[in-house]
Amino acid sequence: MISLERKISLFKSLFNSRKDVFAIHWEKGNKSGYMPACIFDPYRLRVHKMNGGTFKNFADRSYLKLTDEQIVKHLNGEQYIGLYPLCPPDNTSWFIVADFDEGDWLISACKFIDACMNAGIPAYLERLPWIPDLSKGL
C-alpha cells in the first residue's frame, strides 16, 4: 500500500505546475467546465451582481493556492482540479495532456504514446474506472 504522502509526491512529480493557482471543475445544468479556484465574500458578489456585474468581472477575489490538501481532495475524488502547466517566470511546462474522446480513442491514444516514446518523452495513459474493460476487444 502506498502512503498518502507518497501519492502526493508522485502526483506533484508527474504534474509539476503553478502553485499559486489551480482550477476547479464546475457544473451548472447541462454545462460544465473549469475555472480558477478563488475565495471571495459572497455578500460583496451579491451587491456586485445587483449592480449589473457578473462573477467574471468581479475583481474582489483572490486565487486559492494549490496545496497538498487540494491534491488529496482530487485523489480521493471529492473534487476535480485542473492545473496550469506553464510555470513562471519563463513559461516552462513539465507535462502535456491529450484527451481522446472519439470511438477509436484507444487506438489514437496508443499511437500518441508510441510517438512520445519514440521521441524519448515519458507518456502515461489514464483510464478512468467507468471506462469499460477493453481487454475483450472493441
mmCIF file with all atom_site columns, N, CA and C in Angstrom, residues 12 70 98 114 118 132:
data_model
loop_
_atom_site.group_PDB
_atom_site.id
_atom_site.type_symbol
_atom_site.label_atom_id
_atom_site.label_alt_id
_atom_site.label_comp_id
_atom_site.label_asym_id
_atom_site.label_entity_id
_atom_site.label_seq_id
_atom_site.pdbx_PDB_ins_code
_atom_site.Cartn_x
_atom_site.Cartn_y
_atom_site.Cartn_z
_atom_site.occupancy
_atom_site.B_iso_or_equiv
_atom_site.pdbx_formal_charge
_atom_site.auth_seq_id
_atom_site.auth_comp_id
_atom_site.auth_asym_id
_atom_site.auth_atom_id
_atom_site.pdbx_PDB_model_num
ATOM 1  N N  . LYS A 1 12  ? 2.744   15.300 -7.628  1.00 0.00 ? 12  LYS A N  1
ATOM 2  C CA . LYS A 1 12  ? 3.499   16.532 -7.854  1.00 0.00 ? 12  LYS A CA 1
ATOM 3  C C  . LYS A 1 12  ? 4.644   16.315 -8.841  1.00 0.00 ? 12  LYS A C  1
ATOM 4  N N  . GLN A 1 70  ? -5.624  20.219 -1.347  1.00 0.00 ? 70  GLN A N  1
ATOM 5  C CA . GLN A 1 70  ? -6.413  20.230 -2.583  1.00 0.00 ? 70  GLN A CA 1
ATOM 6  C C  . GLN A 1 70  ? -6.096  19.002 -3.432  1.00 0.00 ? 70  GLN A C  1
ATOM 7  N N  . ALA A 1 98  ? -3.316  15.130 -23.368 1.00 0.00 ? 98  ALA A N  1
ATOM 8  C CA . ALA A 1 98  ? -4.092  14.943 -24.588 1.00 0.00 ? 98  ALA A CA 1
ATOM 9  C C  . ALA A 1 98  ? -5.357  14.176 -24.230 1.00 0.00 ? 98  ALA A C  1
ATOM 10 N N  . ASP A 1 114 ? 3.019   5.882  -28.356 1.00 0.00 ? 114 ASP A N  1
ATOM 11 C CA . ASP A 1 114 ? 4.118   5.335  -29.150 1.00 0.00 ? 114 ASP A CA 1
ATOM 12 C C  . ASP A 1 114 ? 4.989   6.461  -29.712 1.00 0.00 ? 114 ASP A C  1
ATOM 13 N N  . ASN A 1 118 ? 8.907   7.082  -28.846 1.00 0.00 ? 118 ASN A N  1
ATOM 14 C CA . ASN A 1 118 ? 9.914   7.153  -29.911 1.00 0.00 ? 118 ASN A CA 1
ATOM 15 C C  . ASN A 1 118 ? 10.712  8.450  -29.847 1.00 0.00 ? 118 ASN A C  1
ATOM 16 N N  . PRO A 1 132 ? -15.292 1.007  -19.863 1.00 0.00 ? 132 PRO A N  1
ATOM 17 C CA . PRO A 1 132 ? -15.445 -0.449 -19.870 1.00 0.00 ? 132 PRO A CA 1
ATOM 18 C C  . PRO A 1 132 ? -14.128 -1.159 -20.117 1.00 0.00 ? 132 PRO A C  1
#
